[in-house]
Amino acid sequence: MRVNGQAYRTIWLKPGAEHVVQIINQVRLPHEFEVMDLTDLAHVCRAIRDMHVRGAGLIGAAAAFGMYLAALQANDPDFDRSLAQAAIELNACRPTASNLAWATGRMLRALTAGNSPHEKRALAKLEALAIADEDAEHCQRIGQHGQKIIAEIARRKRGEVVNILTHCNAGWLAFVDHGSATAPIYAAHDAGIRLHVWVDETRPRNQGAALTAWELGQHGVPHSLIADNAGGHLMQHGLVDMVITGSDRVTRKGDVANKIGTYLKALAARDNHIPMYVALPSSTFDFSLADGLSSIPIEERAPDEVRWLSGQTAQGTIESVLICPPATPARNWGFDVTPARLVTQLICERGICEASETGILSLFPEQRGAVSDHG
Ligand code: MRU
């Protein structure tokens, strides 16, 4: 993607200093564009926990680069034990997105092909780069598949503007490039389809307002920011043609964990006969789980993220303000689960399928034997 005309990914190795990982510091956006250096495992863990990097695909890629930095740090006699420990530490940083454990598991498997710590360090670098490239490529393919859905709606509307509602940020900032929910939007916009995106602000951290609005603006995609509670009203008045979100974990039966509030959008969409699409790369599936409500771990974050808001003042400084009485307690769940029955279709890199075990296995037949939780 381009930022002020320059091509960027969200994570990369520093040119000329490939023992350093660089990221776009997402807690500074949209007010400042800052590139941040990550130099060791602890640094990567902090960046994931504090959401300098966030979004399912990107935290997977960050975890892969974290394993690479751990491999550079590890002492030879202790190499395998240190890397196993690094995977445990990375997996514990954020519990909901599948991509973290998927990436650390893939890194550990790749290292078994090395015969010495020296060889394993080289393999760690190659595998982390491969995971990042694959994430970008899968999102690009999601865009190609999803564009057809938008094109079909545009055809039915005889070229009138297609109104798309999205929640949170499943954009290129949440992946290595392109995004999942935004990839079809970018592809359709680039193909000349007239569209407009309703961007949910996405309290409490406002990833919609801060990140989705910023990246759509960078790409020139028409959009409007709306309060989180506005979507149902817009749907009742014919102002939404489709909803598309990303996901942090999808079970093999098609239940979708995504940013808190997604379930309410899915309910409103169903009540108004509006299709609800979920876009995800295969790294976000958890084929070992069936029932999302009982099995997907939901992250609970600090209450102060609900009690305080951060933003730019009229004078240009970034400040936080308290929005409730000082003693008011708060709770802060990061995600909710939308049952498969409310999801119209899933858009993956291999194509589009029903949100059901049969639909998902038709795209991923090699997962037929995946371990079952409660059936
Ligand atoms: O808490 P975050 O910002 O890491 O949450 C992830 C998200 O942005 C959304 O849930 C998104 O729709 C799925 S990630 C591609």
Short mmCIF file of C-alpha atoms and ligand atoms in Angstrom, two decimals:
data_model
loop_
_atom_site.label_atom_id
_atom_site.label_comp_id
_atom_site.label_asym_id
_atom_site.label_seq_id
_atom_site.Cartn_x
_atom_site.Cartn_y
_atom_site.Cartn_z
CA MET A 1 0.00 0.00 0.00
CA ARG A 2 1.06 3.58 -0.41
CA VAL A 3 1.51 6.24 2.25
CA ASN A 4 1.90 9.72 0.80
CA GLY A 5 2.77 8.05 -2.50
CA GLN A 6 5.45 5.70 -1.07
CA ALA A 7 4.98 1.90 -1.03
CA TYR A 8 4.88 0.34 2.45
CA ARG A 9 4.21 -2.95 4.13
CA THR A 10 3.41 -3.02 7.84
CA ILE A 11 6.51 -5.02 8.87
CA TRP A 12 9.91 -5.62 7.28
CA LEU A 13 13.62 -6.17 7.99
CA LYS A 14 15.62 -2.96 8.20
CA PRO A 15 17.60 -2.51 4.98
CA GLY A 16 21.31 -2.92 5.72
CA ALA A 17 20.63 -4.06 9.31
CA GLU A 18 18.61 -7.26 8.97
CA HIS A 19 18.87 -8.10 12.67
CA VAL A 20 16.34 -5.29 13.22
CA VAL A 21 12.61 -5.57 12.47
CA GLN A 22 10.75 -2.40 11.51
CA ILE A 23 7.05 -1.70 11.95
CA ILE A 24 4.63 1.17 11.50
CA ASN A 25 3.78 2.24 15.05
CA GLN A 26 -0.02 2.01 14.94
CA VAL A 27 -0.68 3.68 18.29
CA ARG A 28 0.55 6.97 16.76
CA LEU A 29 -1.79 6.83 13.75
CA PRO A 30 -3.58 8.71 12.30
CA HIS A 31 -1.84 11.76 13.72
CA GLU A 32 1.80 10.69 13.25
CA PHE A 33 3.40 8.21 10.87
CA GLU A 34 6.27 6.66 12.82
CA VAL A 35 8.48 3.72 11.91
CA MET A 36 9.65 1.81 14.99
CA ASP A 37 12.65 -0.55 15.39
CA LEU A 38 12.21 -3.88 17.20
CA THR A 39 15.50 -5.43 18.22
CA ASP A 40 14.73 -8.42 20.43
CA LEU A 41 12.02 -10.86 21.50
CA ALA A 42 10.91 -8.80 24.52
CA HIS A 43 10.50 -5.79 22.28
CA VAL A 44 8.28 -7.72 19.85
CA CYS A 45 6.15 -9.08 22.71
CA ARG A 46 5.66 -5.55 24.04
CA ALA A 47 4.76 -4.24 20.57
CA ILE A 48 2.08 -6.95 20.22
CA ARG A 49 0.67 -6.53 23.75
CA ASP A 50 0.58 -2.72 23.58
CA MET A 51 -0.83 -2.83 20.03
CA HIS A 52 1.96 -1.01 18.23
CA VAL A 53 1.23 -3.86 15.84
CA ARG A 54 -2.27 -5.33 15.85
CA GLY A 55 -4.73 -7.14 13.61
CA ALA A 56 -4.73 -10.91 13.16
CA GLY A 57 -2.42 -11.24 10.15
CA LEU A 58 0.09 -8.68 11.34
CA ILE A 59 0.44 -10.10 14.83
CA GLY A 60 1.08 -13.48 13.16
CA ALA A 61 3.81 -11.97 10.99
CA ALA A 62 5.21 -10.05 13.99
CA ALA A 63 5.34 -13.29 15.99
CA ALA A 64 7.28 -14.93 13.13
CA PHE A 65 9.81 -12.09 13.14
CA GLY A 66 9.87 -12.31 16.96
CA MET A 67 10.94 -15.95 16.59
CA TYR A 68 13.65 -14.85 14.16
CA LEU A 69 14.98 -12.29 16.67
CA ALA A 70 14.80 -14.96 19.41
CA ALA A 71 16.90 -17.24 17.17
CA LEU A 72 19.53 -14.49 16.81
CA GLN A 73 19.57 -14.01 20.60
CA ALA A 74 19.61 -17.67 21.65
CA ASN A 75 22.85 -19.30 22.87
CA ASP A 76 23.94 -22.35 20.90
CA PRO A 77 23.74 -24.92 23.75
CA ASP A 78 20.30 -23.71 24.72
CA PHE A 79 18.95 -22.99 21.25
CA ASP A 80 15.95 -25.33 20.94
CA ARG A 81 14.73 -24.74 24.50
CA SER A 82 15.00 -20.94 24.04
CA LEU A 83 12.97 -21.04 20.83
CA ALA A 84 10.27 -23.23 22.41
CA GLN A 85 10.10 -20.72 25.28
CA ALA A 86 9.95 -17.79 22.82
CA ALA A 87 6.90 -19.39 21.15
CA ILE A 88 5.16 -19.72 24.53
CA GLU A 89 5.87 -16.05 25.36
CA LEU A 90 4.66 -14.81 21.99
CA ASN A 91 1.49 -16.94 22.07
CA ALA A 92 0.61 -15.47 25.48
CA CYS A 93 0.72 -11.86 24.23
CA ARG A 94 -2.83 -11.83 22.86
CA PRO A 95 -5.22 -14.77 23.20
CA THR A 96 -7.95 -14.44 20.56
CA ALA A 97 -6.33 -14.33 17.10
CA SER A 98 -5.35 -17.76 15.74
CA ASN A 99 -2.55 -16.28 13.70
CA LEU A 100 -0.12 -15.93 16.62
CA ALA A 101 0.09 -19.61 17.52
CA TRP A 102 -0.21 -20.56 13.86
CA ALA A 103 2.91 -18.50 13.07
CA THR A 104 5.03 -19.63 16.03
CA GLY A 105 4.08 -23.27 15.34
CA ARG A 106 5.07 -22.91 11.70
CA MET A 107 8.39 -21.30 12.69
CA LEU A 108 9.21 -24.14 15.12
CA ARG A 109 8.40 -26.75 12.45
CA ALA A 110 10.56 -24.97 9.87
CA LEU A 111 13.54 -24.94 12.24
CA THR A 112 13.52 -28.73 12.58
CA ALA A 113 15.07 -28.88 9.09
CA GLY A 114 18.28 -27.23 10.41
CA ASN A 115 21.17 -29.30 11.73
CA SER A 116 22.79 -26.61 13.86
CA PRO A 117 21.83 -23.30 15.52
CA HIS A 118 23.66 -21.57 12.67
CA GLU A 119 21.48 -23.29 10.05
CA LYS A 120 18.35 -22.74 12.15
CA ARG A 121 18.99 -18.99 12.37
CA ALA A 122 19.17 -18.81 8.57
CA LEU A 123 15.96 -20.86 8.31
CA ALA A 124 14.21 -18.59 10.83
CA LYS A 125 14.89 -15.56 8.70
CA LEU A 126 13.68 -17.26 5.51
CA GLU A 127 10.52 -18.60 7.15
CA ALA A 128 9.56 -15.26 8.74
CA LEU A 129 9.97 -13.56 5.37
CA ALA A 130 7.92 -16.32 3.71
CA ILE A 131 5.10 -15.93 6.26
CA ALA A 132 5.01 -12.17 5.59
CA ASP A 133 5.01 -12.63 1.81
CA GLU A 134 2.31 -15.27 2.01
CA ASP A 135 0.11 -13.06 4.20
CA ALA A 136 0.29 -10.27 1.62
CA GLU A 137 -0.34 -12.66 -1.27
CA HIS A 138 -3.32 -14.34 0.43
CA CYS A 139 -4.90 -10.96 1.14
CA GLN A 140 -4.42 -9.95 -2.48
CA ARG A 141 -6.27 -13.10 -3.57
CA ILE A 142 -9.07 -12.40 -1.06
CA GLY A 143 -9.39 -9.07 -2.85
CA GLN A 144 -9.73 -10.73 -6.24
CA HIS A 145 -12.45 -13.11 -4.99
CA GLY A 146 -14.32 -10.50 -2.95
CA GLN A 147 -14.29 -7.92 -5.74
CA LYS A 148 -16.72 -10.15 -7.68
CA ILE A 149 -19.31 -9.81 -4.91
CA ILE A 150 -19.07 -6.02 -4.98
CA ALA A 151 -19.16 -6.02 -8.80
CA GLU A 152 -22.36 -8.08 -8.73
CA ILE A 153 -24.05 -5.64 -6.33
CA ALA A 154 -22.91 -2.73 -8.54
CA ARG A 155 -24.40 -4.50 -11.55
CA ARG A 156 -27.72 -4.99 -9.73
CA LYS A 157 -27.70 -1.31 -8.72
CA ARG A 158 -26.98 -0.36 -12.35
CA GLY A 159 -23.74 1.40 -11.49
CA GLU A 160 -25.11 3.35 -8.52
CA VAL A 161 -22.72 3.70 -5.59
CA VAL A 162 -22.33 0.48 -3.55
CA ASN A 163 -22.47 1.22 0.20
CA ILE A 164 -20.33 -1.09 2.31
CA LEU A 165 -20.21 -1.12 6.10
CA THR A 166 -17.09 -2.34 7.92
CA HIS A 167 -16.19 -2.66 11.58
CA CYS A 168 -12.76 -2.13 13.19
CA ASN A 169 -9.68 -2.35 10.99
CA ALA A 170 -9.25 -5.44 8.86
CA GLY A 171 -7.28 -3.29 6.46
CA TRP A 172 -3.71 -3.46 5.24
CA LEU A 173 -2.62 -2.20 8.66
CA ALA A 174 -4.03 -5.41 10.19
CA PHE A 175 -2.00 -7.58 7.80
CA VAL A 176 1.28 -7.28 5.96
CA ASP A 177 -0.47 -5.67 2.98
CA HIS A 178 -3.90 -5.26 1.29
CA GLY A 179 -6.01 -6.29 4.31
CA SER A 180 -8.76 -8.90 4.45
CA ALA A 181 -12.06 -6.95 4.60
CA THR A 182 -10.54 -4.02 2.72
CA ALA A 183 -8.86 -6.06 -0.04
CA PRO A 184 -12.12 -6.50 -2.04
CA ILE A 185 -12.88 -2.81 -1.46
CA TYR A 186 -9.48 -1.70 -2.80
CA ALA A 187 -9.73 -4.11 -5.74
CA ALA A 188 -13.26 -2.93 -6.64
CA HIS A 189 -12.32 0.74 -6.26
CA ASP A 190 -9.21 0.24 -8.44
CA ALA A 191 -11.41 -1.48 -11.06
CA GLY A 192 -13.56 1.63 -11.27
CA ILE A 193 -16.59 0.39 -9.32
CA ARG A 194 -18.30 3.28 -7.53
CA LEU A 195 -18.39 2.55 -3.82
CA HIS A 196 -18.55 4.23 -0.45
CA VAL A 197 -17.54 2.76 2.93
CA TRP A 198 -19.30 3.35 6.25
CA VAL A 199 -16.50 3.15 8.82
CA ASP A 200 -17.59 2.20 12.37
CA GLU A 201 -15.51 4.14 14.90
CA THR A 202 -14.99 0.88 16.87
CA ARG A 203 -14.82 1.82 20.51
CA PRO A 204 -12.94 1.55 22.77
CA ARG A 205 -9.68 1.80 20.82
CA ASN A 206 -11.24 3.37 17.74
CA GLN A 207 -9.38 1.31 15.15
CA GLY A 208 -12.08 2.27 12.61
CA ALA A 209 -11.76 6.00 13.20
CA ALA A 210 -7.98 6.02 13.57
CA LEU A 211 -6.83 3.31 11.16
CA THR A 212 -9.51 2.33 8.63
CA ALA A 213 -10.44 5.95 7.91
CA TRP A 214 -6.73 6.78 7.54
CA GLU A 215 -5.88 3.98 5.14
CA LEU A 216 -9.03 4.40 3.01
CA GLY A 217 -8.15 8.09 2.78
CA GLN A 218 -4.57 7.28 1.71
CA HIS A 219 -6.00 5.11 -1.08
CA GLY A 220 -8.63 7.65 -2.16
CA VAL A 221 -11.62 5.42 -1.30
CA PRO A 222 -14.78 7.46 -0.50
CA HIS A 223 -15.83 6.82 3.09
CA SER A 224 -17.68 8.32 6.09
CA LEU A 225 -16.97 7.73 9.76
CA ILE A 226 -20.04 6.75 11.78
CA ALA A 227 -20.69 6.23 15.48
CA ASP A 228 -20.65 2.57 16.44
CA ASN A 229 -24.39 2.52 17.04
CA ALA A 230 -25.40 4.07 13.70
CA GLY A 231 -25.17 0.95 11.51
CA GLY A 232 -28.61 -0.46 12.33
CA HIS A 233 -30.29 2.83 11.46
CA LEU A 234 -28.45 3.03 8.13
CA MET A 235 -29.45 -0.53 7.31
CA GLN A 236 -33.13 0.17 8.05
CA HIS A 237 -33.00 3.07 5.60
CA GLY A 238 -31.46 1.19 2.67
CA LEU A 239 -28.07 2.85 3.05
CA VAL A 240 -26.01 -0.35 3.39
CA ASP A 241 -25.69 -2.88 0.54
CA MET A 242 -23.30 -5.25 2.28
CA VAL A 243 -21.34 -5.65 5.51
CA ILE A 244 -17.80 -6.96 5.34
CA THR A 245 -15.52 -7.55 8.31
CA GLY A 246 -12.34 -9.42 9.02
CA SER A 247 -11.87 -12.03 11.71
CA ASP A 248 -9.42 -13.02 14.40
CA ARG A 249 -10.45 -16.67 14.59
CA VAL A 250 -12.97 -18.78 12.67
CA THR A 251 -13.92 -22.27 13.80
CA ARG A 252 -14.25 -25.16 11.38
CA LYS A 253 -18.05 -24.74 11.60
CA GLY A 254 -17.81 -21.07 10.60
CA ASP A 255 -18.31 -19.22 13.90
CA VAL A 256 -16.46 -15.91 13.68
CA ALA A 257 -14.57 -14.11 16.45
CA ASN A 258 -14.02 -10.48 15.53
CA LYS A 259 -13.76 -7.08 17.19
CA ILE A 260 -16.40 -6.48 19.86
CA GLY A 261 -19.60 -5.19 18.25
CA THR A 262 -19.41 -7.36 15.14
CA TYR A 263 -22.20 -9.63 16.44
CA LEU A 264 -24.59 -6.66 16.75
CA LYS A 265 -23.84 -5.64 13.15
CA ALA A 266 -24.52 -9.20 12.00
CA LEU A 267 -27.86 -9.25 13.84
CA ALA A 268 -28.91 -5.93 12.32
CA ALA A 269 -27.78 -7.10 8.87
CA ARG A 270 -29.83 -10.30 9.16
CA ASP A 271 -32.91 -8.36 10.32
CA ASN A 272 -32.60 -6.11 7.27
CA HIS A 273 -31.78 -8.86 4.71
CA ILE A 274 -28.32 -7.40 4.09
CA PRO A 275 -25.48 -9.83 3.30
CA MET A 276 -22.76 -10.14 5.92
CA TYR A 277 -19.37 -11.28 4.57
CA VAL A 278 -16.29 -12.21 6.58
CA ALA A 279 -12.89 -12.12 4.86
CA LEU A 280 -9.95 -14.08 6.23
CA PRO A 281 -6.76 -15.84 5.17
CA SER A 282 -6.41 -19.53 6.06
CA SER A 283 -4.03 -18.65 8.92
CA THR A 284 -7.07 -17.30 10.82
CA PHE A 285 -8.99 -20.61 10.80
CA ASP A 286 -8.85 -22.72 13.91
CA PHE A 287 -9.81 -26.08 12.43
CA SER A 288 -9.48 -27.71 15.86
CA LEU A 289 -12.53 -25.85 17.24
CA ALA A 290 -16.19 -26.39 16.36
CA ASP A 291 -18.24 -24.12 18.61
CA GLY A 292 -16.97 -20.53 18.75
CA LEU A 293 -19.06 -19.33 21.69
CA SER A 294 -17.80 -21.93 24.13
CA SER A 295 -14.28 -22.42 22.77
CA ILE A 296 -12.73 -19.19 21.45
CA PRO A 297 -10.80 -17.34 24.17
CA ILE A 298 -11.97 -13.72 24.35
CA GLU A 299 -9.34 -11.19 25.35
CA GLU A 300 -10.27 -8.82 28.17
CA ARG A 301 -8.14 -5.69 28.15
CA ALA A 302 -7.50 -2.88 30.61
CA PRO A 303 -10.67 -1.03 31.82
CA ASP A 304 -8.90 2.30 31.26
CA GLU A 305 -9.20 1.76 27.48
CA VAL A 306 -12.97 2.26 28.01
CA ARG A 307 -12.71 5.02 30.60
CA TRP A 308 -10.20 7.19 28.74
CA LEU A 309 -10.14 8.48 25.17
CA SER A 310 -7.06 9.65 23.34
CA GLY A 311 -7.01 12.13 20.46
CA GLN A 312 -5.56 15.29 18.99
CA THR A 313 -6.45 18.64 20.53
CA ALA A 314 -7.20 21.73 18.42
CA GLN A 315 -3.63 22.82 19.27
CA GLY A 316 -2.23 19.64 17.70
CA THR A 317 -1.08 17.84 20.84
CA ILE A 318 -2.13 14.22 21.52
CA GLU A 319 -3.92 13.95 24.85
CA SER A 320 -6.06 11.50 26.81
CA VAL A 321 -9.25 12.53 28.54
CA LEU A 322 -11.39 10.75 31.12
CA ILE A 323 -14.97 10.27 29.86
CA CYS A 324 -16.66 8.98 33.03
CA PRO A 325 -16.66 9.79 36.75
CA PRO A 326 -13.16 9.01 38.12
CA ALA A 327 -14.39 6.12 40.27
CA THR A 328 -16.54 4.41 37.61
CA PRO A 329 -15.43 0.83 37.06
CA ALA A 330 -15.40 -0.57 33.49
CA ARG A 331 -15.01 -3.89 31.68
CA ASN A 332 -13.35 -4.24 28.30
CA TRP A 333 -13.87 -7.34 26.17
CA GLY A 334 -11.95 -7.07 22.91
CA PHE A 335 -13.92 -9.50 20.74
CA ASP A 336 -17.26 -11.23 20.33
CA VAL A 337 -18.41 -14.30 18.43
CA THR A 338 -20.85 -14.12 15.54
CA PRO A 339 -22.49 -17.53 15.04
CA ALA A 340 -22.05 -19.03 11.57
CA ARG A 341 -25.82 -18.82 10.91
CA LEU A 342 -25.54 -15.00 10.72
CA VAL A 343 -22.66 -15.03 8.22
CA THR A 344 -23.64 -15.02 4.54
CA GLN A 345 -20.29 -16.26 3.20
CA LEU A 346 -16.59 -16.41 4.00
CA ILE A 347 -14.04 -14.97 1.56
CA CYS A 348 -10.67 -16.73 1.73
CA GLU A 349 -7.59 -16.87 -0.49
CA ARG A 350 -8.87 -20.10 -2.04
CA GLY A 351 -12.30 -18.69 -2.87
CA ILE A 352 -15.71 -17.99 -1.36
CA CYS A 353 -17.61 -20.53 0.74
CA GLU A 354 -20.59 -20.96 3.05
CA ALA A 355 -19.85 -20.41 6.75
CA SER A 356 -20.35 -24.08 7.59
CA GLU A 357 -18.17 -27.14 8.08
CA THR A 358 -19.15 -28.43 4.64
CA GLY A 359 -18.45 -25.09 3.00
CA ILE A 360 -15.09 -24.60 4.72
CA LEU A 361 -13.93 -28.16 4.05
CA SER A 362 -14.83 -27.76 0.38
CA LEU A 363 -12.04 -25.15 0.21
CA PHE A 364 -9.71 -26.86 2.71
CA PRO A 365 -10.24 -30.62 2.16
CA GLU A 366 -6.86 -31.40 3.76
CA GLN A 367 -8.37 -30.34 7.13
CA ARG A 368 -10.96 -33.13 7.19
CA GLY A 369 -9.11 -34.91 9.97
CA ALA A 370 -8.64 -31.84 12.20
CA VAL A 371 -9.03 -32.52 15.91
CA SER A 372 -12.50 -31.90 17.24
CA ASP A 373 -13.32 -30.06 20.50
CA HIS A 374 -16.90 -30.77 21.48
CA GLY A 375 -18.03 -32.10 18.13
O1 MRU B 1 -7.57 -5.67 18.67
P1 MRU B 1 -7.09 -5.64 17.27
O2 MRU B 1 -7.01 -4.27 16.68
O3 MRU B 1 -5.84 -6.45 17.03
O4 MRU B 1 -8.29 -6.38 16.58
C1 MRU B 1 -8.22 -7.00 15.41
C2 MRU B 1 -9.11 -6.31 14.48
O5 MRU B 1 -8.74 -5.27 14.00
C3 MRU B 1 -10.41 -6.83 14.11
O6 MRU B 1 -11.00 -7.71 14.96
C4 MRU B 1 -10.33 -7.26 12.67
O7 MRU B 1 -11.56 -7.18 12.11
C5 MRU B 1 -9.77 -8.65 12.48
S1 MRU B 1 -8.07 -8.62 12.32
C6 MRU B 1 -7.89 -8.76 10.65
#
